[in-house]
Short mmCIF file of C-alpha atoms in Angstrom, two decimals:
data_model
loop_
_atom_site.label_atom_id
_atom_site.label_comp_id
_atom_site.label_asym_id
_atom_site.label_seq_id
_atom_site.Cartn_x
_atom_site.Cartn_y
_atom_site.Cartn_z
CA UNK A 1 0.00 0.00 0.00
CA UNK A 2 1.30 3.25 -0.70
CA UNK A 3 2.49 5.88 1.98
CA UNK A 4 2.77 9.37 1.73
CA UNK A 5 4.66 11.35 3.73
CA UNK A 6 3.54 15.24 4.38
CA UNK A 7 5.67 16.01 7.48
CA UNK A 8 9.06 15.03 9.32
CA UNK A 9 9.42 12.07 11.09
CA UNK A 10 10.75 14.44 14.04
CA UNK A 11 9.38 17.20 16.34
CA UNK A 12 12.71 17.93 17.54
CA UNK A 13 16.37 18.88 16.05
CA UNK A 14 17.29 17.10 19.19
CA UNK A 15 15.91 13.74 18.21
CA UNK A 16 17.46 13.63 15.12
CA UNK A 17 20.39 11.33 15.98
CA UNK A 18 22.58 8.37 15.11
CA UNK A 19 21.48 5.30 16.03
CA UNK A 20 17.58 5.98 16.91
CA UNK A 21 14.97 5.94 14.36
CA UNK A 22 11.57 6.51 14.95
CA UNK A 23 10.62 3.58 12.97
CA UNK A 24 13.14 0.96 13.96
CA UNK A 25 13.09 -2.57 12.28
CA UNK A 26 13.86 -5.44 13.93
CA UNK A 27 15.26 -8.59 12.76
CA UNK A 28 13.93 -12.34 13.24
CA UNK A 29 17.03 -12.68 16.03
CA UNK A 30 15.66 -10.31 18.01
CA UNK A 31 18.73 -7.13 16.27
CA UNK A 32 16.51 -3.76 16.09
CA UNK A 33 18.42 -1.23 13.73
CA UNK A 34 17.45 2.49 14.62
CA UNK A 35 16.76 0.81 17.94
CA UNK A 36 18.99 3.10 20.30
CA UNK A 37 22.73 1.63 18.71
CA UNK A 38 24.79 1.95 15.98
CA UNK A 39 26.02 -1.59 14.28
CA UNK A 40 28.61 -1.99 11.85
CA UNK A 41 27.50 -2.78 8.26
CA UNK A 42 30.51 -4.52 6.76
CA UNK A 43 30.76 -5.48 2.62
CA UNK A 44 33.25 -7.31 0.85
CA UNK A 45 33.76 -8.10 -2.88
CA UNK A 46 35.71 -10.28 -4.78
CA UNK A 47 39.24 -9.09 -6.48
CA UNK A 48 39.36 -8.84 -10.11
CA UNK A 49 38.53 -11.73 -11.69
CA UNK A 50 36.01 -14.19 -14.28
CA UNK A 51 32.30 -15.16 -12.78
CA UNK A 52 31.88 -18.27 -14.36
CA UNK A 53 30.43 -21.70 -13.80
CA UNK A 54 34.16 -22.72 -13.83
CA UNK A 55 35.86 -19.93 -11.12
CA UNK A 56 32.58 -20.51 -8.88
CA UNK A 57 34.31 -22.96 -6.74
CA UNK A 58 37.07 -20.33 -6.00
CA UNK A 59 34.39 -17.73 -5.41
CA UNK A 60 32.88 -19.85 -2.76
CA UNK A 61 36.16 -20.55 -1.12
CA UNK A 62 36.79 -16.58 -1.47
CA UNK A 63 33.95 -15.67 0.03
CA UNK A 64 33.79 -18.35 2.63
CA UNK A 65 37.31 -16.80 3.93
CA UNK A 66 35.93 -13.61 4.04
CA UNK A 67 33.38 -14.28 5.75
CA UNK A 68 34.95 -16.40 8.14
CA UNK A 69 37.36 -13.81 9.13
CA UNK A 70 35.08 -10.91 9.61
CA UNK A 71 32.86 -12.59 12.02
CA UNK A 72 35.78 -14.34 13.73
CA UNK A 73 37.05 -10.78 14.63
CA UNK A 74 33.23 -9.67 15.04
CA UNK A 75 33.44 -11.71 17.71
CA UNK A 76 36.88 -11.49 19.45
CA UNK A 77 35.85 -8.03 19.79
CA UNK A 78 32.97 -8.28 21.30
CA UNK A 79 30.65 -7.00 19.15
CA UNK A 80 27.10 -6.64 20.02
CA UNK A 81 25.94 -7.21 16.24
CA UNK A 82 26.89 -6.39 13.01
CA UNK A 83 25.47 -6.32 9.23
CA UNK A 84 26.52 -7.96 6.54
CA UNK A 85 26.00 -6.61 3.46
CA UNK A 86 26.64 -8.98 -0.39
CA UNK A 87 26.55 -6.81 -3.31
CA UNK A 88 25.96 -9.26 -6.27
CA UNK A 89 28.32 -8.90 -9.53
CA UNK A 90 26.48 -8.41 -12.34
CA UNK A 91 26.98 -11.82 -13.08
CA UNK A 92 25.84 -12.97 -10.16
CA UNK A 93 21.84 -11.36 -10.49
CA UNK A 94 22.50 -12.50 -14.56
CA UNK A 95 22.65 -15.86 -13.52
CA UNK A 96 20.52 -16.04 -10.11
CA UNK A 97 21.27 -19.92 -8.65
CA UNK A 98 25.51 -17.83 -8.22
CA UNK A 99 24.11 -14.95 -6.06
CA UNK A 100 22.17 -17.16 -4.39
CA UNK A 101 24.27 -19.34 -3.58
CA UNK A 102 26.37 -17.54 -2.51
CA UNK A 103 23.84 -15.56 -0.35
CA UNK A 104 23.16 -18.46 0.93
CA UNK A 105 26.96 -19.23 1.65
CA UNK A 106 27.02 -16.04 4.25
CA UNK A 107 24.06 -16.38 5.85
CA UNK A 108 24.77 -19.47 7.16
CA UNK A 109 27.88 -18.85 8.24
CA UNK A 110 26.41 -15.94 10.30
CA UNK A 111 23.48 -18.58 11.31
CA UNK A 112 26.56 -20.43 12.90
CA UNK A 113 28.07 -17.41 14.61
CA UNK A 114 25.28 -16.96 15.89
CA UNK A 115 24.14 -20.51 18.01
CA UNK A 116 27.72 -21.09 18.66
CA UNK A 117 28.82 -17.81 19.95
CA UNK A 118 25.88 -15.66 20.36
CA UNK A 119 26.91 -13.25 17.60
CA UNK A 120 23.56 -11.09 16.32
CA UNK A 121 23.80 -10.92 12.64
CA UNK A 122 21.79 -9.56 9.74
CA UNK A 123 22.44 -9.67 5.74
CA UNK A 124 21.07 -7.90 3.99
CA UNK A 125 21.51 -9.10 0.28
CA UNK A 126 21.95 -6.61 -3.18
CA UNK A 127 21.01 -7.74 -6.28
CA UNK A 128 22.81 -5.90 -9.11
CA UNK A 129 20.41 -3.76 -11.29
CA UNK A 130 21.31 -5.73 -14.41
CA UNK A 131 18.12 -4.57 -16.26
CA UNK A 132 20.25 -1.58 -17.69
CA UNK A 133 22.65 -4.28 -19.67
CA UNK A 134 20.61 -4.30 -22.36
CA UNK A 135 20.48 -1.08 -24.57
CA UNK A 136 17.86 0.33 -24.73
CA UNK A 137 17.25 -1.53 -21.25
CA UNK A 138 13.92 -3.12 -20.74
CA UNK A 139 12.97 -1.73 -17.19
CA UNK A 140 9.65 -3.73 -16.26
CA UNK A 141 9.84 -7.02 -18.48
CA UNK A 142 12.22 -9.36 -20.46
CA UNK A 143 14.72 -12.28 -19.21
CA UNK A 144 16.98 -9.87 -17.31
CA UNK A 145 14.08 -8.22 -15.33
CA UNK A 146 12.92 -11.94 -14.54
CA UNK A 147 16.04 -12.84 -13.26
CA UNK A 148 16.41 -10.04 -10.82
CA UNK A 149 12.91 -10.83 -9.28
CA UNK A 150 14.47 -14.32 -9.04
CA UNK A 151 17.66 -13.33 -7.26
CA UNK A 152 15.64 -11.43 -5.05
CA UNK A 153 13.23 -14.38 -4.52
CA UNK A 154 15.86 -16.94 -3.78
CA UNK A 155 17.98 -14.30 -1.66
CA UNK A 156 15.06 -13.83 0.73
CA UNK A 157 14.47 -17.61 0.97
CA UNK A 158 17.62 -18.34 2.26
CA UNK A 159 17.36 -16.27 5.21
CA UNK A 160 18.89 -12.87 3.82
CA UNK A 161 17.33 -10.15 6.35
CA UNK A 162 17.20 -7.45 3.67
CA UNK A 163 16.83 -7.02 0.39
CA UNK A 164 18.13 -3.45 -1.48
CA UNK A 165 19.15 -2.57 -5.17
CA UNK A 166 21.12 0.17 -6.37
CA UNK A 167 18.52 0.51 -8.80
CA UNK A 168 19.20 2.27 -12.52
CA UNK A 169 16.26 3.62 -13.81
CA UNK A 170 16.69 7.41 -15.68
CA UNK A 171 21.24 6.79 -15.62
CA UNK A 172 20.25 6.63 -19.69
CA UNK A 173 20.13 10.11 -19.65
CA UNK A 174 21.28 11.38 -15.88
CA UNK A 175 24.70 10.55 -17.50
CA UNK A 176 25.18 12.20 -19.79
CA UNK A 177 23.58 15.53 -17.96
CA UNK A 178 25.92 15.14 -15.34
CA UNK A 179 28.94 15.36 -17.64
CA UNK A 180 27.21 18.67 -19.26
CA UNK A 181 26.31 19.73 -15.66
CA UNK A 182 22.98 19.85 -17.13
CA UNK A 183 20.14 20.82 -14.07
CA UNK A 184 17.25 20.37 -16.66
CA UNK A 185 17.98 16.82 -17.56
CA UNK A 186 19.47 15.80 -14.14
CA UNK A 187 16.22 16.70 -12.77
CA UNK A 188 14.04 15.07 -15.38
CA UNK A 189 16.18 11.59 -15.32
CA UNK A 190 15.79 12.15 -11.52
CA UNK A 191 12.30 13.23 -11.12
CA UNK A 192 10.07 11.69 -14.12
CA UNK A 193 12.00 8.78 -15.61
CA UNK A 194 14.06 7.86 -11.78
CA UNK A 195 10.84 8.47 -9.55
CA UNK A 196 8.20 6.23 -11.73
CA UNK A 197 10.74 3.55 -12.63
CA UNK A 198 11.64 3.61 -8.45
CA UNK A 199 7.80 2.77 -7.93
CA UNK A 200 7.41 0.10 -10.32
CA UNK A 201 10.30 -1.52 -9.20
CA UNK A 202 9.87 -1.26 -5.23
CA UNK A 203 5.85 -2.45 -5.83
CA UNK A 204 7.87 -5.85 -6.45
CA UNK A 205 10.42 -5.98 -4.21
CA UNK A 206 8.41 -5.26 -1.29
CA UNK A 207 5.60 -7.83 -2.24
CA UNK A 208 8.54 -10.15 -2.64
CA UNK A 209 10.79 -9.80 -0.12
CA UNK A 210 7.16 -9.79 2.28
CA UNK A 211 6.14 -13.03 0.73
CA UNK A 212 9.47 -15.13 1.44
CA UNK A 213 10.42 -14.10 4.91
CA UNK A 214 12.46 -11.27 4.13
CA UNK A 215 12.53 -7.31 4.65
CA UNK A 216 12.47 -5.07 1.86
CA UNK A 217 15.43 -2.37 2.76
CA UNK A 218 15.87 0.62 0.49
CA UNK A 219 17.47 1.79 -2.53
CA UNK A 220 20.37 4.70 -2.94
CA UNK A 221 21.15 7.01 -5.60
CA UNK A 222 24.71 5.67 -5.79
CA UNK A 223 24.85 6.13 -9.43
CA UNK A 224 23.48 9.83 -9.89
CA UNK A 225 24.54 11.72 -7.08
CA UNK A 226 27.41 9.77 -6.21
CA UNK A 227 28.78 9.56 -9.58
CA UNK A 228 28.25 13.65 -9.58
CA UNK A 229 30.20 13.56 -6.13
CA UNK A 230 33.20 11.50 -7.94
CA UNK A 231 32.80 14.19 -11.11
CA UNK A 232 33.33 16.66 -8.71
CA UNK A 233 35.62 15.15 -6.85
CA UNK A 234 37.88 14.67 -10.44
CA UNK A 235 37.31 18.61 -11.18
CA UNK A 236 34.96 17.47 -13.94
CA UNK A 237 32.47 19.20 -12.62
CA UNK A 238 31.48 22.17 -9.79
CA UNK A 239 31.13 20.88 -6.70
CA UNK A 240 28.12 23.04 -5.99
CA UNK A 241 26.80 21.15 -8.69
CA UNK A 242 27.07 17.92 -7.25
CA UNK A 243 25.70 19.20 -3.84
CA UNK A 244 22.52 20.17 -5.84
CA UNK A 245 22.16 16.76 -7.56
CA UNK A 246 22.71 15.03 -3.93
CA UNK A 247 19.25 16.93 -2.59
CA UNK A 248 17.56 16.59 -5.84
CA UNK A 249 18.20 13.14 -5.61
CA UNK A 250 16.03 12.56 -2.46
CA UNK A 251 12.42 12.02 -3.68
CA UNK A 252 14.10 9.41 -5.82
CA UNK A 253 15.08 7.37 -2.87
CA UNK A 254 12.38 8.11 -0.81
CA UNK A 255 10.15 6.08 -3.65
CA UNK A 256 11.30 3.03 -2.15
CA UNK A 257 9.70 3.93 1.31
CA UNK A 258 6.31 5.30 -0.16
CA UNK A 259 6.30 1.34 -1.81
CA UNK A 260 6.76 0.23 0.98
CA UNK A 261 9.96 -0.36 1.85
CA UNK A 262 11.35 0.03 5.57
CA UNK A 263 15.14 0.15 5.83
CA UNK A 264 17.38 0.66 6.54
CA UNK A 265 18.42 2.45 3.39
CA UNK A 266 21.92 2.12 1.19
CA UNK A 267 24.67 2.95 2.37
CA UNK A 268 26.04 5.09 -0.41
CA UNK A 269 22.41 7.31 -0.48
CA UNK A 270 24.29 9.53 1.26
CA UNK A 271 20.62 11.39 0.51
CA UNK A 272 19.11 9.12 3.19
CA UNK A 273 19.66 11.51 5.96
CA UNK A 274 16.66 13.04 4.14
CA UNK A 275 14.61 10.01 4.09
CA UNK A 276 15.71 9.13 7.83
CA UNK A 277 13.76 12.54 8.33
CA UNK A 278 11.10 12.29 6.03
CA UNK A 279 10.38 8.85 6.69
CA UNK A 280 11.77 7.98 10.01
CA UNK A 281 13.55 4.83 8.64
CA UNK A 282 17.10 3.92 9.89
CA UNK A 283 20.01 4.25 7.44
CA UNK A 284 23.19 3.33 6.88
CA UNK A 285 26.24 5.55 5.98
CA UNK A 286 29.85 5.60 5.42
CA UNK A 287 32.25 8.32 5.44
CA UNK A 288 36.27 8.01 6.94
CA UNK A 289 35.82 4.29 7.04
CA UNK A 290 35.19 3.70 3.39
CA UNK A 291 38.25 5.42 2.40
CA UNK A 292 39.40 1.67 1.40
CA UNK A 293 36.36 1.74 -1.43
CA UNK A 294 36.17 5.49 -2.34
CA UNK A 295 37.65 9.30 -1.39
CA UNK A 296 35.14 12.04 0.01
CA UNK A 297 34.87 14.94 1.71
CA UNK A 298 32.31 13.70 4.32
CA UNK A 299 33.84 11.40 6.27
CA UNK A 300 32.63 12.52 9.51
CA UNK A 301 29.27 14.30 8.81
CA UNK A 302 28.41 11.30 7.17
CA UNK A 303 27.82 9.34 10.71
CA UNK A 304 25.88 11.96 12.55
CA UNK A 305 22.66 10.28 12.10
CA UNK A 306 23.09 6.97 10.97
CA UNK A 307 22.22 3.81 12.66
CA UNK A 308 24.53 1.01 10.35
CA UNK A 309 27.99 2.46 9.87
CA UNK A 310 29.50 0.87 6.70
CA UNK A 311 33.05 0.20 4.78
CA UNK A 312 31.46 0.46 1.80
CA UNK A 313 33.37 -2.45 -0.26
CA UNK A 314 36.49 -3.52 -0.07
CA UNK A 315 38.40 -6.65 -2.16
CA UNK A 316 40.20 -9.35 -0.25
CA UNK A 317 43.92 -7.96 -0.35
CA UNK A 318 46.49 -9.08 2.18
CA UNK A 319 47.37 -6.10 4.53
CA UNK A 320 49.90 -6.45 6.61
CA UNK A 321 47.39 -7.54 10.36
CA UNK A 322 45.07 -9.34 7.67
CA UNK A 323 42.91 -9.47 4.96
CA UNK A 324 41.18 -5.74 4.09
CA UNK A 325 37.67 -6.86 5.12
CA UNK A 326 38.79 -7.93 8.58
CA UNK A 327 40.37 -4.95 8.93
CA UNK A 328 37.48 -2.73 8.18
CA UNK A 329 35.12 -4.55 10.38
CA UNK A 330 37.59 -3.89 13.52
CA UNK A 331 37.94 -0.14 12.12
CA UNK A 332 34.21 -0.15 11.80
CA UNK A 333 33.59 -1.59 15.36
CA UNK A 334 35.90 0.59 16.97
CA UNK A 335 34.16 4.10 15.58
CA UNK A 336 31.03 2.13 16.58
CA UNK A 337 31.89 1.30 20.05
CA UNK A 338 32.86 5.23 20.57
CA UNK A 339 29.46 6.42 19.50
CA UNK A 340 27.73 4.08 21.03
CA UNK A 341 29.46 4.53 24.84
CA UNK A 342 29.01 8.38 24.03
CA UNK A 343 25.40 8.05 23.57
CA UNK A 344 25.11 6.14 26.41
CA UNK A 345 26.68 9.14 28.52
CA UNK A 346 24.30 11.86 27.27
CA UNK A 347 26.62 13.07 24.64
CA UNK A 348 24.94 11.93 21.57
CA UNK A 349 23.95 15.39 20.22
CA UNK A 350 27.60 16.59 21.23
CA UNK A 351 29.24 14.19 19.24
CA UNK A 352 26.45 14.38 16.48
CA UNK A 353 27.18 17.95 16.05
CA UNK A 354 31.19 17.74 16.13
CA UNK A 355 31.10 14.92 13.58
CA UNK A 356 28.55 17.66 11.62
CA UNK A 357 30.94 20.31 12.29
CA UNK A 358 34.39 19.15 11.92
CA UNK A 359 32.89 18.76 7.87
CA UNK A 360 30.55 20.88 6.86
CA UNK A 361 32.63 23.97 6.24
CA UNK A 362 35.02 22.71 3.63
CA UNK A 363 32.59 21.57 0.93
CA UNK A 364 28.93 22.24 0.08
CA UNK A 365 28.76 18.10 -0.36
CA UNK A 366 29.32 18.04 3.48
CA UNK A 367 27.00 21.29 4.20
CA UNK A 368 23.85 19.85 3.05
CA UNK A 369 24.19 16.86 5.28
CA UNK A 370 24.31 19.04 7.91
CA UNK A 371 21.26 17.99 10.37
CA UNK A 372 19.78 21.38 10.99
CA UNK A 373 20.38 21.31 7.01
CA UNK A 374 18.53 18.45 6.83
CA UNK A 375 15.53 18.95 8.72
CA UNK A 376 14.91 23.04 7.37
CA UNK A 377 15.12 21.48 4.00
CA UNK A 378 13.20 18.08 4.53
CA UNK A 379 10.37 20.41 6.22
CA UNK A 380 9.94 22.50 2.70
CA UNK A 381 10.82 19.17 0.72
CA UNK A 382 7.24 17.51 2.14
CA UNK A 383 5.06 20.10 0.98
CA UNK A 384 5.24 19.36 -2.51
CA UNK A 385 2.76 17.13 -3.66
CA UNK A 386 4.39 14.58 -6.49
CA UNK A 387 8.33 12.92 -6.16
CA UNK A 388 8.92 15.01 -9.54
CA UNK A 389 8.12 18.44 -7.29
CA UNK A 390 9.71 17.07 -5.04
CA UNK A 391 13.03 16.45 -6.92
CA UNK A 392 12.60 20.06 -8.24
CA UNK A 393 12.50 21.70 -5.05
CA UNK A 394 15.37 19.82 -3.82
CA UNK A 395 17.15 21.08 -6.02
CA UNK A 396 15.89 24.84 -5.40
CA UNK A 397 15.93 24.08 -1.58
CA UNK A 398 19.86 23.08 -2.02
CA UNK A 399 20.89 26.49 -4.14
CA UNK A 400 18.95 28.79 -1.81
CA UNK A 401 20.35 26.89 1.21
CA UNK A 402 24.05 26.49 -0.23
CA UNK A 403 23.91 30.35 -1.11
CA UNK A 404 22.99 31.30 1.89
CA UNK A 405 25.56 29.86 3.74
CA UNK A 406 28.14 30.83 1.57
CA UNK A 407 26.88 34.50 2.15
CA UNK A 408 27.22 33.87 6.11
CA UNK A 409 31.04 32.36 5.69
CA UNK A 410 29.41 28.77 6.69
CA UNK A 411 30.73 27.30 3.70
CA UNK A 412 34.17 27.32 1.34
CA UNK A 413 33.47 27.34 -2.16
CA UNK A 414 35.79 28.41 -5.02
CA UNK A 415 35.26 31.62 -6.54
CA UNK A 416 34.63 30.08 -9.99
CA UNK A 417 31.86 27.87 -8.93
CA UNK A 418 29.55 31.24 -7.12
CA UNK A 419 28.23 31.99 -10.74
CA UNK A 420 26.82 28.04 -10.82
CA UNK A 421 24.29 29.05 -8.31
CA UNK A 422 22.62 31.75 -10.62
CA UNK A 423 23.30 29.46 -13.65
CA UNK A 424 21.71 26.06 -11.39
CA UNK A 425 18.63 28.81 -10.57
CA UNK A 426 17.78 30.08 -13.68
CA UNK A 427 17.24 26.10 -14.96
CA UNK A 428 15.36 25.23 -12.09
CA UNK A 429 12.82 28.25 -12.82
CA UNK A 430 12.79 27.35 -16.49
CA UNK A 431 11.07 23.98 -15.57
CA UNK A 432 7.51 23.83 -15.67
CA UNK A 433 5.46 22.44 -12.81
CA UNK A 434 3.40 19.92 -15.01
CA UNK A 435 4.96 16.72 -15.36
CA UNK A 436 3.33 16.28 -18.67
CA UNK A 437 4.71 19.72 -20.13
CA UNK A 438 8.08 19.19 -19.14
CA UNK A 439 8.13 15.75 -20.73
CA UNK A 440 7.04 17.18 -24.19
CA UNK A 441 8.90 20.49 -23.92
CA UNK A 442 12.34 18.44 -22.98
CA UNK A 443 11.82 15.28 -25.58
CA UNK A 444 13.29 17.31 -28.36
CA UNK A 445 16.49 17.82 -25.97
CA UNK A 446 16.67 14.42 -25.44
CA UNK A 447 18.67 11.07 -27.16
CA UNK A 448 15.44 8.92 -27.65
CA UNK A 449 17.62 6.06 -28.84
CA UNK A 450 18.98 6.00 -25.51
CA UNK A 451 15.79 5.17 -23.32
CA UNK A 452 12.32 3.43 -24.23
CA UNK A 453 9.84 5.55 -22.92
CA UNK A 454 6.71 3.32 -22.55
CA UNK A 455 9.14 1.88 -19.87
CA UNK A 456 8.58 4.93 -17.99
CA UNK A 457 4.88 5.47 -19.22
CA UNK A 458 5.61 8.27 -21.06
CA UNK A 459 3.71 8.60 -24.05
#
C-alpha cells in the first residue's frame, strides 16, 4: 500500500540522531536497527577476476574466507551485532542460482556465529540492477528483469534479512547531464523517468521480499549523485553542482519507502539523511571508514545520524594484520563502540554535532548533510505534492540553502563555482510544474535512442 509522507518524522532537532529511528526494524534474532545503537555494516567483494560456472568454486572458497574472518574478529571483539552486506556482480543477479548461492553461503555462516557464539547478525543481500545491460534496457519485463525478481526471490528464501538494489532507472540520460552539468535533464532523469521507474520496481520488491520471509530495505542514488560527487571530486564538474544533484536526488530514494519499503536504506544514499527525516527509517552511511572503497569529503558528517555504519566495499587484499575486510570490520567496530558509549553518557547530540561540524565547512557536499540542514530542508521538501516536485524543489531548496551559507562564511566554495548558483537557478525556474509539459517540452532535448519511454509510461 502506498504511503505518503507530508511532514518530518521528528518534532525535535534534538531527536534527530545516530542510532535511533523513529521507525526501527527489527530482525527475526531479536537485532533492532534504529533501535537506540549503531552496528557496523561490513561489505566485501571479490578481487578482479572471471564469474563463471568454472571460477565458482574459487568464489565460494573466497567468500567463505571472508566471511569467516570478519565474524571471527566480530566476535573477538565483542561485538554486540553487526550487518553484513553482499553486493551481487552483475553476473551474479544475470545468472541467479551464483548470487544465491552464494547468499546463501554467508548467511549461514552468520546462522553459525550466531548458536555457537551468540553473535547477532543480519544480511542484507543486493542484487545488481542488471536490467540496464541491455540497450535500450527493458525496465519492467524481459529475461533480465525476470532474473532479478528471481535473485531477489531466492535471496530472501535463504534467510537474507534485507533485500536493497542500487537501482538504474533514468542513468540513460542522468549521465550524460551530469557530464554537461545539465540541471534540466538531471532533474528530469531524476524526477520523471528515476521516480516512476523507483515505484514500479519497489511495488515488487516489497511484495517479494514480504512473501518469502524477508525485509524489503531501500534503494540509494549511488549512481546519480554519487557519480556527480566522484565528477566533482575529479574537477569534472562544480562541486556546488554535485551538492545540488545530492538533494535533488532525495524524492528518488524516498520512492522506495512510499512502496513500501522500511530500511534501513543504502549505504552510499548519502541522501538518506533526508529520508531518515522524512520517513523515520534507519540508514546506513559511510564516510572516513570507506576510504578503502572510495575518497570524500564527508567522512565525519556522514555518521551523525546513521544507525549502520558501513566500509562500503572492499576486495580481499592481504594487509599487513590481515585481509582488508577484517580490517574494516575492527575499524568499523571501533568508531562504533565510541558512538555508542558516548550516547550512552548523554553526549549523543555533542558528538552528532562535532562529527557535523568538523565537515561541513570545507565543501557544500558536506554542508547539506548538515542535520539542521537536513531537517529546514526536509520540512519544505514535504510540501510538494508529487516525487517530480519534489526532486525540483530539492534542487531549489539546495541552491537557496548552499547560497545562503556561503553568504554567512558557513561554507568554502571556489570563486569560480559562485556563478553556478545563478546558472543552477535560472534552470530550475525554467522547468515547468506539469509533469506532462516538461516531458514534451524536454523530448526534443533528449537522445530517444537512448531510453524506451513506454518503460517509464511516457507517451
Amino acid at each position: 500500500m502506498a504511503k505518503s509522507f507530508e511532514k518530518l518524522a521528528y518534532n525535535s532537532l534534538n531527536d534527530f540522531v545516530y542510532g535511533s529511528a523513529p521507525n526501527p526494524v527489527k530482525c527475526k534474532n531479536g537485532m533492532v536497527i534504529g533501535g537506540g545503537e549503531i552496528y557496523p555494516e561490513l561489505n566485501f567483494t571479490l578481487p578482479p577476476m572471471e564469474v563463471t560456472a568454472s571460477t565458482m568454486p574459487e568464489i565460494k572458497e573466497i567468500y567463505t574466507e571472508m566471511i569467516n574472518g570478519v565474524l571471527k574478529r566480530a566476535k573477538e571483539l565483542y561485538a554486540t551485532g553487526l550487518v553484513v552486506e553482499f553486493e551481487m556482480l552483475p553476473e551474479m543477479t544475470l545468472v541467479p542460482e551464483w548470487g544465491i548461492e552464494i547468499s546463501n553461503l554467508l548467511r549461514n555462516a552468520m546462522f553459525e556465529y550466531e548458536a555457537k557464539y551468540g553473535l547477532k547478525s543480519a544480511l542484507r543481500s543486493t542484487p545488481g540492477d542488471v536490467r540496464e545491460f541491455k540497450r535500450p534496457p527493458l525496465m519492467r519485463s524481459g529475461e533480465i528483469f525476470d532474473n532479478l525478481l528471481r535473485t531477489i526471490e531466492g535471496s530472501a528464501k535463504g534467510g537474507a534479512d534485507f533485500i536493497a538494489i542500487e537501482s538504474t532507472g533514468g542513468k540513460e540520460i542522468h549521465d550524460d547531464a551530469l557530464v554537461n552539468a545539465d540541471l534540466t535533464k538531471v532533474i528530469f532523469a531524476l524526477g520523471v523517468m528515476g521516480t516512476r521507474d523507483m515505484k514500479f520496481l519497489w511495488e515488487h520488491i516489497v511484495r517479494i521480499a514480504g512473501e518469502n520471509g524477508s525485509q524489503a530495505a531501500g534503494d540509494t542514488a549511488c549512481g546519480f549523485a554519487n557519480t556527480a560527487m566522484v565528477l566533482a571530486h575529479k574537477g569534472f564538474i562544480p562541486n556546488v553542482f554535485a551538492a545540488v544533484v545530492r538533494v535533488a536526488s532525495v524524492a528518488r530514494t524516498l520512492a522506495a519507502y512510499e512502496a513500501g519499503a522500511v530500511g534501513p536504506n543504502k549505504d552510499c544514499g548519502y541522501e538518506g539523511v533526508y529520508c531518515k527525516a522524512i520517513a523515520g527509517v534507519p540508514i546506513a552511511m559511510e564516510g572516513k571508514s570507506a576510504a578503502c572503497a572510495h575518497l570524500s569529503a564527508v567522512g565525519n558528517i556522514a555518521a551523525a545520524v546513521a544507525d549502520l555504519w558501513s566500509n562500503e566495499s572492499v576486495t580481499p587484499v592481504r594487509l599487513l594484520s590481515d585481509i582488508a575486510p577484517v580490517v574494516s570490520i575492527e575499524q568499523l567496530i571501533y568508531d562504533c563502540r565510541l558512538m555508542n558509549v558516548a550516547k550512552q553518557k548523554g553526549y549523543s547530540i555533542t558528538f552528532r554535532d562535532l562529527l557535523a561540524d568538523s565537515d561541513s565547512k570545507w565543501d557544500p557536499q558536506a554542508y547539506i548533510l548538515r542535520p539542521d540542514v537536513v531537517m529546514d530542508l526536509s520540512k519544505e521538501l514535504v510540501k510538494a505534492k508529487t516525487p517530480f516536485l519534489k526532486t525540483k524543489a530539492g534542487a531549489k531548496l539546495a541552491i537557496d540553502a548552499i547560497r545562503k551559507a556561503v553568504a554567512n562564511n558557513e561554507v568554502l566554495i571556489a570563486e569560480r563555482e559562485k556563478n553556478w548558483l545563478d546558472i543552477m537557478d535560472n534552470q530550475v525556474a525554467a522547468i515547468p510544474d506539469d509533469e506532462e509539459k516538461f516531458w514534451h517540452e524536454i523530448k526534443g532535448e533528449l537522445d530517444l535512442d537512448t531510453f524506451i519511454p513506454a518503460e517509464y509510461d511516457l507517451k
